Amino acid sequence: MRLSARVDYALRAVIELASAGDGPVTSERIARAQEIPPKFCESILLQLRRGGIVFAQRGPEGGYWLARPAEQITLVEVIEVIDGPLGSPRAALPDAPGAVQALQRVWTAVDESERRILTRVTIAHVVTGMLPDEVAAQLPLAAG
């Protein structure tokens, strides 16, 4: 799976907001903390606001904050707000030879596995480093 730089920055911005606690956080602070180009950060935050992930307030006491608790925001939600619905560009070919059909089923299984993980992992999981058991079980064991 490849994620765009825009999605990477959006996830980092949301994680920064979740880590910041209560109260608005300026886009400048988010950009600086996560090393996101400031104009790019503003653009991403606007998209996240339109997608219902963050709230925004203008003015001297303004900034951004999460629209819902971090426990209720999944990685797939952020990804889909930024890049649109996840899906496979691999179209099924009904008249394909048997081996090609089997390969297409493998790609479908990979896509479904990615979606399942991204749907189960929340921003809170990432902030705390405590991944759901079914996701953590898929990680290779650390060496040593």
PDB file of C-alpha atoms in Angstrom:
ATOM      1  CA  MET A   1       0.000   0.000   0.000  1.00  0.00           C
ATOM      2  CA  ARG A   2       1.262   3.420  -0.896  1.00  0.00           C
ATOM      3  CA  LEU A   3      -0.011   6.525   0.822  1.00  0.00           C
ATOM      4  CA  SER A   4       0.347   9.997  -0.599  1.00  0.00           C
ATOM      5  CA  ALA A   5       2.416  12.627   1.179  1.00  0.00           C
ATOM      6  CA  ARG A   6      -0.875  14.443   1.739  1.00  0.00           C
ATOM      7  CA  VAL A   7      -2.295  11.451   3.678  1.00  0.00           C
ATOM      8  CA  ASP A   8       0.927  11.072   5.665  1.00  0.00           C
ATOM      9  CA  TYR A   9       0.819  14.742   6.653  1.00  0.00           C
ATOM     10  CA  ALA A  10      -2.902  14.554   7.456  1.00  0.00           C
ATOM     11  CA  LEU A  11      -2.385  11.580   9.758  1.00  0.00           C
ATOM     12  CA  ARG A  12       0.522  13.352  11.452  1.00  0.00           C
ATOM     13  CA  ALA A  13      -1.572  16.515  11.907  1.00  0.00           C
ATOM     14  CA  VAL A  14      -4.447  14.538  13.462  1.00  0.00           C
ATOM     15  CA  ILE A  15      -2.016  12.683  15.728  1.00  0.00           C
ATOM     16  CA  GLU A  16      -0.529  16.020  16.797  1.00  0.00           C
ATOM     17  CA  LEU A  17      -4.004  17.312  17.668  1.00  0.00           C
ATOM     18  CA  ALA A  18      -4.790  14.151  19.632  1.00  0.00           C
ATOM     19  CA  SER A  19      -1.515  14.445  21.526  1.00  0.00           C
ATOM     20  CA  ALA A  20      -2.045  18.131  22.304  1.00  0.00           C
ATOM     21  CA  GLY A  21      -5.055  17.530  24.535  1.00  0.00           C
ATOM     22  CA  ASP A  22      -7.863  20.029  24.947  1.00  0.00           C
ATOM     23  CA  GLY A  23      -8.025  23.421  23.350  1.00  0.00           C
ATOM     24  CA  PRO A  24      -7.282  24.717  19.887  1.00  0.00           C
ATOM     25  CA  VAL A  25      -3.873  24.195  18.305  1.00  0.00           C
ATOM     26  CA  THR A  26      -2.621  26.545  15.609  1.00  0.00           C
ATOM     27  CA  SER A  27      -1.704  25.275  12.178  1.00  0.00           C
ATOM     28  CA  GLU A  28       1.720  26.834  12.666  1.00  0.00           C
ATOM     29  CA  ARG A  29       2.328  24.726  15.765  1.00  0.00           C
ATOM     30  CA  ILE A  30       1.159  21.572  13.971  1.00  0.00           C
ATOM     31  CA  ALA A  31       3.330  22.337  10.953  1.00  0.00           C
ATOM     32  CA  ARG A  32       6.387  23.016  13.096  1.00  0.00           C
ATOM     33  CA  ALA A  33       5.918  19.965  15.357  1.00  0.00           C
ATOM     34  CA  GLN A  34       5.334  17.570  12.471  1.00  0.00           C
ATOM     35  CA  GLU A  35       7.666  19.200   9.931  1.00  0.00           C
ATOM     36  CA  ILE A  36       4.854  19.854   7.458  1.00  0.00           C
ATOM     37  CA  PRO A  37       5.203  22.766   5.042  1.00  0.00           C
ATOM     38  CA  PRO A  38       2.943  25.484   6.573  1.00  0.00           C
ATOM     39  CA  LYS A  39       0.801  26.196   3.465  1.00  0.00           C
ATOM     40  CA  PHE A  40       0.397  22.472   2.871  1.00  0.00           C
ATOM     41  CA  CYS A  41      -0.628  22.033   6.510  1.00  0.00           C
ATOM     42  CA  GLU A  42      -3.302  24.734   6.198  1.00  0.00           C
ATOM     43  CA  SER A  43      -4.683  23.088   3.083  1.00  0.00           C
ATOM     44  CA  ILE A  44      -4.796  19.665   4.740  1.00  0.00           C
ATOM     45  CA  LEU A  45      -6.468  21.038   7.871  1.00  0.00           C
ATOM     46  CA  LEU A  46      -9.129  22.685   5.717  1.00  0.00           C
ATOM     47  CA  GLN A  47      -9.788  19.353   4.018  1.00  0.00           C
ATOM     48  CA  LEU A  48      -9.951  17.604   7.415  1.00  0.00           C
ATOM     49  CA  ARG A  49     -12.415  20.243   8.632  1.00  0.00           C
ATOM     50  CA  ARG A  50     -14.629  19.768   5.585  1.00  0.00           C
ATOM     51  CA  GLY A  51     -14.445  16.009   6.173  1.00  0.00           C
ATOM     52  CA  GLY A  52     -15.622  16.304   9.772  1.00  0.00           C
ATOM     53  CA  ILE A  53     -12.361  15.149  11.370  1.00  0.00           C
ATOM     54  CA  VAL A  54     -11.423  18.481  12.955  1.00  0.00           C
ATOM     55  CA  PHE A  55     -13.133  21.668  14.082  1.00  0.00           C
ATOM     56  CA  ALA A  56     -11.647  25.098  13.522  1.00  0.00           C
ATOM     57  CA  GLN A  57     -11.977  28.481  15.165  1.00  0.00           C
ATOM     58  CA  ARG A  58     -10.562  31.737  13.825  1.00  0.00           C
ATOM     59  CA  GLY A  59      -9.094  34.548  15.837  1.00  0.00           C
ATOM     60  CA  PRO A  60      -6.440  35.054  18.498  1.00  0.00           C
ATOM     61  CA  GLU A  61      -7.756  32.129  20.560  1.00  0.00           C
ATOM     62  CA  GLY A  62      -8.325  30.052  17.450  1.00  0.00           C
ATOM     63  CA  GLY A  63      -6.893  26.912  16.028  1.00  0.00           C
ATOM     64  CA  TYR A  64      -7.899  23.331  15.342  1.00  0.00           C
ATOM     65  CA  TRP A  65      -9.044  20.445  17.506  1.00  0.00           C
ATOM     66  CA  LEU A  66     -10.486  16.994  16.921  1.00  0.00           C
ATOM     67  CA  ALA A  67     -14.200  16.850  16.107  1.00  0.00           C
ATOM     68  CA  ARG A  68     -14.503  13.564  18.034  1.00  0.00           C
ATOM     69  CA  PRO A  69     -12.409  11.721  20.592  1.00  0.00           C
ATOM     70  CA  ALA A  70      -9.297  10.112  19.121  1.00  0.00           C
ATOM     71  CA  GLU A  71     -10.752   6.713  20.045  1.00  0.00           C
ATOM     72  CA  GLN A  72     -13.525   7.315  17.507  1.00  0.00           C
ATOM     73  CA  ILE A  73     -11.385   8.364  14.530  1.00  0.00           C
ATOM     74  CA  THR A  74      -9.948   5.527  12.462  1.00  0.00           C
ATOM     75  CA  LEU A  75      -6.998   5.709  10.123  1.00  0.00           C
ATOM     76  CA  VAL A  76      -9.220   4.791   7.178  1.00  0.00           C
ATOM     77  CA  GLU A  77     -11.460   7.814   7.864  1.00  0.00           C
ATOM     78  CA  VAL A  78      -8.546  10.230   7.634  1.00  0.00           C
ATOM     79  CA  ILE A  79      -7.184   8.505   4.526  1.00  0.00           C
ATOM     80  CA  GLU A  80     -10.548   8.605   2.771  1.00  0.00           C
ATOM     81  CA  VAL A  81     -11.173  12.268   3.640  1.00  0.00           C
ATOM     82  CA  ILE A  82      -7.869  13.159   2.001  1.00  0.00           C
ATOM     83  CA  ASP A  83      -7.573  10.725  -0.926  1.00  0.00           C
ATOM     84  CA  GLY A  84     -11.092   9.365  -1.377  1.00  0.00           C
ATOM     85  CA  PRO A  85     -12.345   5.825  -0.876  1.00  0.00           C
ATOM     86  CA  LEU A  86      -9.844   3.026  -0.605  1.00  0.00           C
ATOM     87  CA  GLY A  87     -10.165   0.545  -3.352  1.00  0.00           C
ATOM     88  CA  SER A  88      -8.282  -1.545  -5.746  1.00  0.00           C
ATOM     89  CA  PRO A  89      -7.482  -0.236  -9.180  1.00  0.00           C
ATOM     90  CA  ARG A  90      -7.266  -3.852 -10.310  1.00  0.00           C
ATOM     91  CA  ALA A  91     -10.436  -4.515 -12.263  1.00  0.00           C
ATOM     92  CA  ALA A  92     -11.780  -8.043 -12.293  1.00  0.00           C
ATOM     93  CA  LEU A  93     -11.483  -9.720 -15.662  1.00  0.00           C
ATOM     94  CA  PRO A  94     -14.268 -12.315 -15.904  1.00  0.00           C
ATOM     95  CA  ASP A  95     -12.768 -13.967 -18.995  1.00  0.00           C
ATOM     96  CA  ALA A  96      -9.245 -14.081 -17.567  1.00  0.00           C
ATOM     97  CA  PRO A  97      -7.406 -17.403 -17.457  1.00  0.00           C
ATOM     98  CA  GLY A  98      -7.651 -19.337 -14.173  1.00  0.00           C
ATOM     99  CA  ALA A  99      -4.259 -18.235 -12.855  1.00  0.00           C
ATOM    100  CA  VAL A 100      -5.067 -14.562 -13.493  1.00  0.00           C
ATOM    101  CA  GLN A 101      -8.399 -14.919 -11.687  1.00  0.00           C
ATOM    102  CA  ALA A 102      -6.563 -16.507  -8.747  1.00  0.00           C
ATOM    103  CA  LEU A 103      -4.066 -13.630  -8.747  1.00  0.00           C
ATOM    104  CA  GLN A 104      -6.962 -11.148  -8.729  1.00  0.00           C
ATOM    105  CA  ARG A 105      -8.389 -12.943  -5.682  1.00  0.00           C
ATOM    106  CA  VAL A 106      -5.006 -12.507  -3.957  1.00  0.00           C
ATOM    107  CA  TRP A 107      -5.100  -8.747  -4.674  1.00  0.00           C
ATOM    108  CA  THR A 108      -8.653  -8.581  -3.349  1.00  0.00           C
ATOM    109  CA  ALA A 109      -7.564 -10.356  -0.154  1.00  0.00           C
ATOM    110  CA  VAL A 110      -4.653  -7.913   0.249  1.00  0.00           C
ATOM    111  CA  ASP A 111      -7.011  -4.953  -0.219  1.00  0.00           C
ATOM    112  CA  GLU A 112      -9.462  -6.356   2.324  1.00  0.00           C
ATOM    113  CA  SER A 113      -6.693  -7.018   4.842  1.00  0.00           C
ATOM    114  CA  GLU A 114      -5.459  -3.424   4.515  1.00  0.00           C
ATOM    115  CA  ARG A 115      -8.987  -2.074   4.943  1.00  0.00           C
ATOM    116  CA  ARG A 116      -9.609  -4.281   7.992  1.00  0.00           C
ATOM    117  CA  ILE A 117      -6.451  -3.011   9.716  1.00  0.00           C
ATOM    118  CA  LEU A 118      -7.034   0.642   8.826  1.00  0.00           C
ATOM    119  CA  THR A 119     -10.630   0.387  10.046  1.00  0.00           C
ATOM    120  CA  ARG A 120      -9.631  -1.136  13.389  1.00  0.00           C
ATOM    121  CA  VAL A 121      -6.740   1.188  14.236  1.00  0.00           C
ATOM    122  CA  THR A 122      -7.756   4.528  15.709  1.00  0.00           C
ATOM    123  CA  ILE A 123      -5.795   7.709  16.223  1.00  0.00           C
ATOM    124  CA  ALA A 124      -5.797   6.897  19.964  1.00  0.00           C
ATOM    125  CA  HIS A 125      -4.116   3.547  19.255  1.00  0.00           C
ATOM    126  CA  VAL A 126      -1.345   5.326  17.377  1.00  0.00           C
ATOM    127  CA  VAL A 127      -0.906   8.039  20.017  1.00  0.00           C
ATOM    128  CA  THR A 128      -0.641   5.502  22.842  1.00  0.00           C
ATOM    129  CA  GLY A 129       1.334   2.956  20.829  1.00  0.00           C
ATOM    130  CA  MET A 130      -1.129   0.277  21.947  1.00  0.00           C
ATOM    131  CA  LEU A 131      -2.352  -1.342  18.743  1.00  0.00           C
ATOM    132  CA  PRO A 132      -5.382  -3.649  18.763  1.00  0.00           C
ATOM    133  CA  ASP A 133      -4.372  -7.231  19.528  1.00  0.00           C
ATOM    134  CA  GLU A 134      -5.404  -8.528  16.090  1.00  0.00           C
ATOM    135  CA  VAL A 135      -3.181  -5.905  14.438  1.00  0.00           C
ATOM    136  CA  ALA A 136      -0.249  -6.338  16.822  1.00  0.00           C
ATOM    137  CA  ALA A 137      -0.395 -10.102  16.222  1.00  0.00           C
ATOM    138  CA  GLN A 138       0.462  -9.498  12.557  1.00  0.00           C
ATOM    139  CA  LEU A 139       3.687  -7.653  13.361  1.00  0.00           C
ATOM    140  CA  PRO A 140       6.980  -9.492  13.108  1.00  0.00           C
ATOM    141  CA  LEU A 141       8.589 -10.236  16.430  1.00  0.00           C
ATOM    142  CA  ALA A 142      11.310  -7.786  17.388  1.00  0.00           C
ATOM    143  CA  ALA A 143      14.824  -9.133  17.116  1.00  0.00           C
ATOM    144  CA  GLY A 144      16.824  -9.620  20.243  1.00  0.00           C
TER     145      GLY A 144
END
